[in-house]
Coordinates of C-alpha atoms in Angstrom, one line a residue:
X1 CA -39.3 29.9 9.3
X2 CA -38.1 26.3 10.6
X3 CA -36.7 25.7 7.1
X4 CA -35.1 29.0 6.9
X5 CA -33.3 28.1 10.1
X6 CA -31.8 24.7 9.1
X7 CA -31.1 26.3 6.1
X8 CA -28.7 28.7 8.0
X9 CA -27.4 26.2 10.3
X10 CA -26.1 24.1 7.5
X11 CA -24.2 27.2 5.8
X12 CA -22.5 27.7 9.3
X13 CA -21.2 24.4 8.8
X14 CA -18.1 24.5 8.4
X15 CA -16.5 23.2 5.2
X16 CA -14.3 20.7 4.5
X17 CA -10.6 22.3 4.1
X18 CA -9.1 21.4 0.5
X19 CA -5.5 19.7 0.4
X20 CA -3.2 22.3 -1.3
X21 CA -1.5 20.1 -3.3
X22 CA -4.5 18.9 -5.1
X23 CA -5.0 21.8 -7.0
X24 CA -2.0 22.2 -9.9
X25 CA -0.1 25.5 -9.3
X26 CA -1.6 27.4 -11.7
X27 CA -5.4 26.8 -10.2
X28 CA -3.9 28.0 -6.9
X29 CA -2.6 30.9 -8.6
X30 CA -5.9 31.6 -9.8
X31 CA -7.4 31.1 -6.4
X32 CA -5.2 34.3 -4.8
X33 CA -5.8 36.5 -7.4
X34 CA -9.5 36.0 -7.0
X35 CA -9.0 36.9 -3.6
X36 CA -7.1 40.1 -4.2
X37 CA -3.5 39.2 -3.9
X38 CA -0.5 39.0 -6.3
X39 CA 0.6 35.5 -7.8
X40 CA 3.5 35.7 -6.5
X41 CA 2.7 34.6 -3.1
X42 CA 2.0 30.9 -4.6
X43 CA 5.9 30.7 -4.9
X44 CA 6.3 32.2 -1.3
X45 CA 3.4 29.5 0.0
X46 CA 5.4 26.5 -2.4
X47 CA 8.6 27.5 -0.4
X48 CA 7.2 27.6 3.4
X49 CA 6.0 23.8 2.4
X50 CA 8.7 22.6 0.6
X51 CA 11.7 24.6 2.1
X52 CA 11.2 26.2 5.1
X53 CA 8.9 23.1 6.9
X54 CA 6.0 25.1 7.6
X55 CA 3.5 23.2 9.4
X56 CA 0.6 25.5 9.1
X57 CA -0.3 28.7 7.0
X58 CA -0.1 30.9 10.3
X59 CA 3.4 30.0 10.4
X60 CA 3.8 31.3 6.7
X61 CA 5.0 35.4 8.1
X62 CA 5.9 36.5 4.8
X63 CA 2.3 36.1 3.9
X64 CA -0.1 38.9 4.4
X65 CA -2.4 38.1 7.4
X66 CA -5.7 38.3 5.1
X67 CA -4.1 35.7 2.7
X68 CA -2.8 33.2 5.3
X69 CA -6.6 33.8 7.3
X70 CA -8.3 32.9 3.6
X71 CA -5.9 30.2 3.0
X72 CA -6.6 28.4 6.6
X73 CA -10.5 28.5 6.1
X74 CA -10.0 27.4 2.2
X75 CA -7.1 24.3 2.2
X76 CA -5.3 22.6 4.7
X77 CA -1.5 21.7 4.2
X78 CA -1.4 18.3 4.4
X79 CA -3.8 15.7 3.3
X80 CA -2.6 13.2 5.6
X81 CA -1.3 12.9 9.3
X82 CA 1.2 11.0 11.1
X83 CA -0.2 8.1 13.2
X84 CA 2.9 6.2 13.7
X85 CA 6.5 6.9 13.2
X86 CA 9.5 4.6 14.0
X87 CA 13.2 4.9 13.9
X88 CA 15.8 2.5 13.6
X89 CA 19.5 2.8 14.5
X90 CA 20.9 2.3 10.7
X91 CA 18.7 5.7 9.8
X92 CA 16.0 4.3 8.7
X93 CA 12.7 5.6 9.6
X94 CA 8.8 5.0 8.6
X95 CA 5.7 7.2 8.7
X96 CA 2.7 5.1 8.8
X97 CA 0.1 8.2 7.7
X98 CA -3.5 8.4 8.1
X99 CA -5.4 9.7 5.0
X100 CA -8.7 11.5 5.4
X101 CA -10.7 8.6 5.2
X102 CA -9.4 6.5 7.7
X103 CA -7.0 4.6 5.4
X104 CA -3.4 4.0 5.8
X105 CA -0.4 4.1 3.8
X106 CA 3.3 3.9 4.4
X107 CA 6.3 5.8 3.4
X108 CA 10.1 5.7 4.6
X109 CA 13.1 8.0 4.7
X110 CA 16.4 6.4 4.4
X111 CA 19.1 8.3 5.7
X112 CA 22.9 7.7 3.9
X113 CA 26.3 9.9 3.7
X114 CA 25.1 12.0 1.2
X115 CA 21.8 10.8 0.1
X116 CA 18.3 11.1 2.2
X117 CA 15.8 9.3 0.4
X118 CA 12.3 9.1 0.4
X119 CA 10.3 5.8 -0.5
X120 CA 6.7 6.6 -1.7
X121 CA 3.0 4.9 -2.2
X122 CA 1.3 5.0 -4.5
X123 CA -2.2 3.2 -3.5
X124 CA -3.9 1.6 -0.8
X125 CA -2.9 -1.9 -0.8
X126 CA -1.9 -3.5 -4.1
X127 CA -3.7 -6.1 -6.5
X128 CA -0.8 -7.2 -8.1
X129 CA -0.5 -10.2 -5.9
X130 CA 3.7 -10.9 -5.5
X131 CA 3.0 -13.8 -2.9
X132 CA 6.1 -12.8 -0.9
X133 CA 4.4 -8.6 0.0
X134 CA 3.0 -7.6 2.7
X135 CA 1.4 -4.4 0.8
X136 CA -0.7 -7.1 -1.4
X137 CA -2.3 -9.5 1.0
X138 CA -5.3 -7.4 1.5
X139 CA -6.0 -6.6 -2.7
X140 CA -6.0 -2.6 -3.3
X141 CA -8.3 -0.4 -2.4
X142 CA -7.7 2.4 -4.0
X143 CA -5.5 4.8 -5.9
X144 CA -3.7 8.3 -3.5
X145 CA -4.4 11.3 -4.7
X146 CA -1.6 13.7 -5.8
X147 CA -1.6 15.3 -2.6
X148 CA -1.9 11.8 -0.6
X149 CA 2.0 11.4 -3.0
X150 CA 3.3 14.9 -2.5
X151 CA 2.0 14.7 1.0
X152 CA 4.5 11.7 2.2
X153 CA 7.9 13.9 0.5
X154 CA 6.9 16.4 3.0
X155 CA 6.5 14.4 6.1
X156 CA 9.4 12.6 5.3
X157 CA 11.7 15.5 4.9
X158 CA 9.9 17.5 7.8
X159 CA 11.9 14.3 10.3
X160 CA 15.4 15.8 9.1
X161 CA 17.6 18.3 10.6
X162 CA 17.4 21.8 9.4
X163 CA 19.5 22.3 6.4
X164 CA 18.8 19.0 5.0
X165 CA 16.4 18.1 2.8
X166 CA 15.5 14.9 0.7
X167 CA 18.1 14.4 -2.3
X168 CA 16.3 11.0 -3.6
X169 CA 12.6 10.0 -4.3
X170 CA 11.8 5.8 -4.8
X171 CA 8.8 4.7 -6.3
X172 CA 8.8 1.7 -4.3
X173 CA 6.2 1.6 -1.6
X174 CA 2.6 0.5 -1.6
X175 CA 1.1 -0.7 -4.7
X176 CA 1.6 -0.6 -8.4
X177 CA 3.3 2.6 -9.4
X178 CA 2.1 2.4 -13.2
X179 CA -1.3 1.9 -11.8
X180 CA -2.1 5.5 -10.7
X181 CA 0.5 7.0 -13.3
X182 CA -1.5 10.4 -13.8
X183 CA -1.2 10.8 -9.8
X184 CA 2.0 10.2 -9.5
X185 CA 3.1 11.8 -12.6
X186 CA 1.5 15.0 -11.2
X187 CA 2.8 14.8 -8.0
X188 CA 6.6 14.0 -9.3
X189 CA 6.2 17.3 -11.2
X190 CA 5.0 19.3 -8.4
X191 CA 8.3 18.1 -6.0
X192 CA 10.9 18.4 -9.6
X193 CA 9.8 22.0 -10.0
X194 CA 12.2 24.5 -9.8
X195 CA 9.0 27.3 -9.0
X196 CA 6.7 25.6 -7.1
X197 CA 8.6 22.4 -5.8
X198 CA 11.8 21.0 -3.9
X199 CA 13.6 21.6 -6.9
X200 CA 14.7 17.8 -7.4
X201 CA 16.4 16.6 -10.4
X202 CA 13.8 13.9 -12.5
X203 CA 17.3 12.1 -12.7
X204 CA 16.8 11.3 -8.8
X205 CA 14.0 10.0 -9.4
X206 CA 13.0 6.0 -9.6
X207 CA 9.8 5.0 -10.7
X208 CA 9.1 0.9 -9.7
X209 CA 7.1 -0.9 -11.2
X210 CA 5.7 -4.8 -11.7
X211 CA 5.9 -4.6 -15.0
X212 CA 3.1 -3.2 -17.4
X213 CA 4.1 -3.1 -21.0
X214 CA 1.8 -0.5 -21.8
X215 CA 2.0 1.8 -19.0
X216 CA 5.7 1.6 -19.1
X217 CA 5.6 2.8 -23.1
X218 CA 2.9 5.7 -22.0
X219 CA 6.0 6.7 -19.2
X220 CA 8.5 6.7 -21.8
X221 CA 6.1 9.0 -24.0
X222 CA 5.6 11.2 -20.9
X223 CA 9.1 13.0 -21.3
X224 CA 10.7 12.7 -18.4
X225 CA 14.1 11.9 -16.7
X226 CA 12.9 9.2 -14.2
X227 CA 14.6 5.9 -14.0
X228 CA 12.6 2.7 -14.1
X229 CA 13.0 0.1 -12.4
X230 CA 11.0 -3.5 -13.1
X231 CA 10.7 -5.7 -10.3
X232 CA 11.4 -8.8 -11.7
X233 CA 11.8 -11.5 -9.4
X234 CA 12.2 -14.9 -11.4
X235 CA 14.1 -14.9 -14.4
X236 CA 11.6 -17.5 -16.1
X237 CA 8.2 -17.2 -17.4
X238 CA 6.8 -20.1 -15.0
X239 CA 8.1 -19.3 -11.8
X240 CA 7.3 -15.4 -12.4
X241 CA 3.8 -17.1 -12.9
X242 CA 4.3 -18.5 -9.1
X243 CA 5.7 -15.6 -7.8
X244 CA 3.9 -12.5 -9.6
X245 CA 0.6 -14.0 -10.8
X246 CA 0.1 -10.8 -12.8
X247 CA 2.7 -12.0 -15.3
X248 CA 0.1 -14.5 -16.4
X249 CA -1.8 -12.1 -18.5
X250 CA 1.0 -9.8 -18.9
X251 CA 4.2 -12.2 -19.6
X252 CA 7.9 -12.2 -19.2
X253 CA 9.2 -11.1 -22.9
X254 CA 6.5 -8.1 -23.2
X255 CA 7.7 -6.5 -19.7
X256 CA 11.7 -7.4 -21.1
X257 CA 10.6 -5.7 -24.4
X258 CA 8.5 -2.5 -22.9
X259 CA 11.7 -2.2 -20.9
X260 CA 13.7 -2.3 -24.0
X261 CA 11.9 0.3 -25.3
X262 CA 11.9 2.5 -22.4
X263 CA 15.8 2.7 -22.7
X264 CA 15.2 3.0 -26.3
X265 CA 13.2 5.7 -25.9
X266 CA 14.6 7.5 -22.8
X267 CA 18.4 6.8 -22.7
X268 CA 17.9 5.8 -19.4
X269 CA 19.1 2.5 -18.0
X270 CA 16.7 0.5 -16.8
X271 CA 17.2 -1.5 -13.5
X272 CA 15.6 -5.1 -12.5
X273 CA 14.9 -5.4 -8.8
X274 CA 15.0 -8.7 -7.9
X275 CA 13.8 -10.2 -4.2
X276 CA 15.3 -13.2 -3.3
X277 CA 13.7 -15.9 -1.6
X278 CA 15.6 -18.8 0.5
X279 CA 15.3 -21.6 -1.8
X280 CA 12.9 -20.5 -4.5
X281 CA 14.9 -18.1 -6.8
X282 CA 18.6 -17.8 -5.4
X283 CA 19.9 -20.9 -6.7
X284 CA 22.6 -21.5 -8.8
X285 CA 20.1 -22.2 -12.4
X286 CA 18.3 -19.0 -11.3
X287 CA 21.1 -16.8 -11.5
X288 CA 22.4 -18.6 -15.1
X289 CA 18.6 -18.0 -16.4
X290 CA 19.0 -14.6 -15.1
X291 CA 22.4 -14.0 -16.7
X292 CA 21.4 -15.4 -20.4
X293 CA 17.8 -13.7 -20.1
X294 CA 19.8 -9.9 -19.2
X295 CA 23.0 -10.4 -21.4
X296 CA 23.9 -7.8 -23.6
X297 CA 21.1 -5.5 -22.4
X298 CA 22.2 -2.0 -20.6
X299 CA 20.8 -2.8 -17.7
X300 CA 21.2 -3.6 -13.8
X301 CA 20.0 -5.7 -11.8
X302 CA 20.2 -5.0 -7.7
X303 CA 19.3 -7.8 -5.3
X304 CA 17.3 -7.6 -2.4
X305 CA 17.4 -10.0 0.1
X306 CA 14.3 -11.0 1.4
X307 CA 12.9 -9.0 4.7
X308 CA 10.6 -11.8 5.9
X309 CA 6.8 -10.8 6.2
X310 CA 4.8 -12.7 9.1
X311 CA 2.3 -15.1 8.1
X312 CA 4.0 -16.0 4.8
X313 CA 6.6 -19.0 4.5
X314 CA 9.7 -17.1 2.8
X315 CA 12.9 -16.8 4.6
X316 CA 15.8 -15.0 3.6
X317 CA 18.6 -16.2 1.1
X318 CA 22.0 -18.0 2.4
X319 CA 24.7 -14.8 2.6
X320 CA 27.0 -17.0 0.8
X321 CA 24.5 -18.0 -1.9
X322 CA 23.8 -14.0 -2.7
X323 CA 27.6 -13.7 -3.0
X324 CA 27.8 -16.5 -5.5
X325 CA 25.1 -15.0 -7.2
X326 CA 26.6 -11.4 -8.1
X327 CA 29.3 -13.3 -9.3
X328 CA 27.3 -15.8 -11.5
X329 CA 26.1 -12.6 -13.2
X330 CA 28.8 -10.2 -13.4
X331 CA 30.8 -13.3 -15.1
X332 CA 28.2 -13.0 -17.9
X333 CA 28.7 -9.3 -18.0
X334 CA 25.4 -8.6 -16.3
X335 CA 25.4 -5.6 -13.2
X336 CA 24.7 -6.2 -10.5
X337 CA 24.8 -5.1 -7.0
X338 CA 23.0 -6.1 -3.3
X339 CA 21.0 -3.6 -1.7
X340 CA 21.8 -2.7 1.8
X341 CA 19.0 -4.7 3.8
X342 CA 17.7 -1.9 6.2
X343 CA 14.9 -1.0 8.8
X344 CA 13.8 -4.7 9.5
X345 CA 13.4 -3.7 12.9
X346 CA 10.5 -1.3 12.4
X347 CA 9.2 -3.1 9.7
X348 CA 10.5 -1.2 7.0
X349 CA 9.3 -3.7 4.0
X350 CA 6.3 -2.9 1.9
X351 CA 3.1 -3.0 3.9
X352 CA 4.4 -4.7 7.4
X353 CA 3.8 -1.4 9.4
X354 CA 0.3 -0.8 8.0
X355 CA -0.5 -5.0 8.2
X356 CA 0.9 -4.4 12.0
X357 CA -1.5 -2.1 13.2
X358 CA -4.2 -3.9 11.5
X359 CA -3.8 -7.1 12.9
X360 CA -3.8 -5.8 15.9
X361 CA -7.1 -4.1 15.9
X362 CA -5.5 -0.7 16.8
X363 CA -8.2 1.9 16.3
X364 CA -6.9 4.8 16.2
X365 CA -2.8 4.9 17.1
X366 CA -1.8 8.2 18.1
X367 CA 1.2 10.5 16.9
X368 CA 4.0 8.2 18.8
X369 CA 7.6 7.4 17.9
X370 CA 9.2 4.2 18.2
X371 CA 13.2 4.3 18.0
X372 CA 14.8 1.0 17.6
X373 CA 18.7 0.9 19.2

């Protein structure tokens, strides 16, 4: 009889809650028909969470109040919560989420004239080592989950006005993109689709990554519209060495010729994303290496001056020395373009929000926002 009754009290447990977007559309699908309802109502569910900002299933009307009940006890929305959010003046603002486990991760929403882009994770940490990142000092620990990816679009976009909605996605946050490809892939496709997504052109799409030969071949087999960019950072093998210790084992002519291919493959033009450092890759020799290694290629490269990380001893590049630069490049007929340097005041680089609050011992920060005038 005493078995029997902590047999019962551990089916009144209650269950942990699924995230939604972990299951592909047609396993959801499959889920409300089993419960008596018509497949359909995925598409209306899809469109509450990627349209209409729902925050909850309750909130879903449309829905018959069985379905929405069975859906509460079975999933949960979001996989992830907000535990920090700040805003800076030049519309830039970053979610610093909380995953189930405890873990954080970062994403940001970058607000322009016409564009309102979202820049995405894609693990915990990263172990590919750049010396100059935040998101790298601590090694990864481990990969997101679809939902973890598809999770930060809709957090993102739920901080816009209604009517608006995010135009742009950036593979560009924490970790190595190429590194949990089958993650992100999934999730990508889930926010492009026309049925059961935003809706988003693949063409809006940018997908960053270190550089790894073979992963970036397996992308280009994949399909798909997305633009690549390589984050190069040193225009020669031995200070790539320095500066991304992955290159190493990988080297400087197999990520140029995996790129190669890519635009072979895909027609699409690949970009180089180059971080400069005050006095260790902005110098004149840098940016003629740079011109003779990119020449002729259809490419682009787009500068980033350095947001400094603290702790580690890069500062940012001399205004005047980015200027010459550019022109170094475009004389050899290379693009090239500097990226608007934005959120520093809320640490807006990879990984400085998450290294903040972990520095500081914060246990648990609560929902708060932080604007920045």
């Amino acid at each position: 009889m005493e078995g029997g009754d902590q047999e019962e009290r551990r089916t009144d447990e209650p269950r942990e809650r699924r995230p939604l977007f972990e299951a592909t559309a047609d396993a959801l699908r499959a889920w409300v028909v089993e419960q008596g309802h018509q497949a359909y109502r995925v598409r209306q569910i899809h469109h509450w969470a990627f349209h209409r900002r729902a925050e909850s299933f309750e909130a879903m009307t449309d829905l018959p109040l069985d379905l929405r009940r069975r859906l509460a006890a079975e999933w949960s929305l979001f996989a992830t919560e907000v535990a920090y959010h700040g805003a800076s003046a030049d519309g830039t603002d970053k979610l610093l989420l909380k995953c189930r486990d405890g873990r954080r991760i970062e994403c940001v929403l970058m607000t322009e004239e016409h564009r309102r882009t979202v820049c995405v994770s894609t693990q915990v940490g990263c172990g590919m080592g750049c010396v100059f990142c935040a998101s790298g000092l601590k090694g990864v620990e481990r990969n997101l989950t679809t939902a973890e990816i598809v999770d930060q679009v809709l957090q993102a976009q739920n901080l816009l006005p209604a009517g608006e909605s995010a135009s742009h996605i950036v593979v560009m946050g924490m970790g190595e993109s190429l590194a949990n490809l089958d993650a992100l892939l999934a999730a990508l496709d889930r926010i492009c689709s026309a049925d059961d997504g935003l809706g988003m052109s693949q063409r809006r799409v940018t997908i960053s990554t270190v550089g790894l030969p073979e992963k970036i071949r397996k992308l280009a087999a994949r399909d798909r519209q997305y633009h690549l960019a390589v984050s190069l950072h040193a225009p020669t093998e031995e200070l790539r060495n320095e500066l991304v210790p992955v290159n190493e084992k990988v080297g400087l002519t197999a990520v140029i010729e995996a790129a190669d291919d890519y635009f072979r493959i895909t027609g699409r033009q690949v970009t180089y994303e180059y971080v400069m450092l005050g006095g260790v890759n902005d110098r004149h020799e840098h940016a003629l290496a740079l011109g003779r290694l990119l020449r002729g290629r259809k490419s682009h490269v787009n500068l980033i001056p350095y947001n400094p990380v603290s702790g580690l001893p890069f500062l940012r590049p001399d205004p005047d020395g980015v200027r010459r630069f550019v022109a170094t490049l475009r004389d050899r007929g290379v693009s090239a373009t500097v990226r608007k340097t934005k959120g520093q005041a809320i640490d807006a680089a990879c990984g400085q929000l998450r290294r903040r609050f972990e520095s500081a011992a914060v246990a648990e920060p609560a929902p708060i926002s932080a604007s920045v005038s």
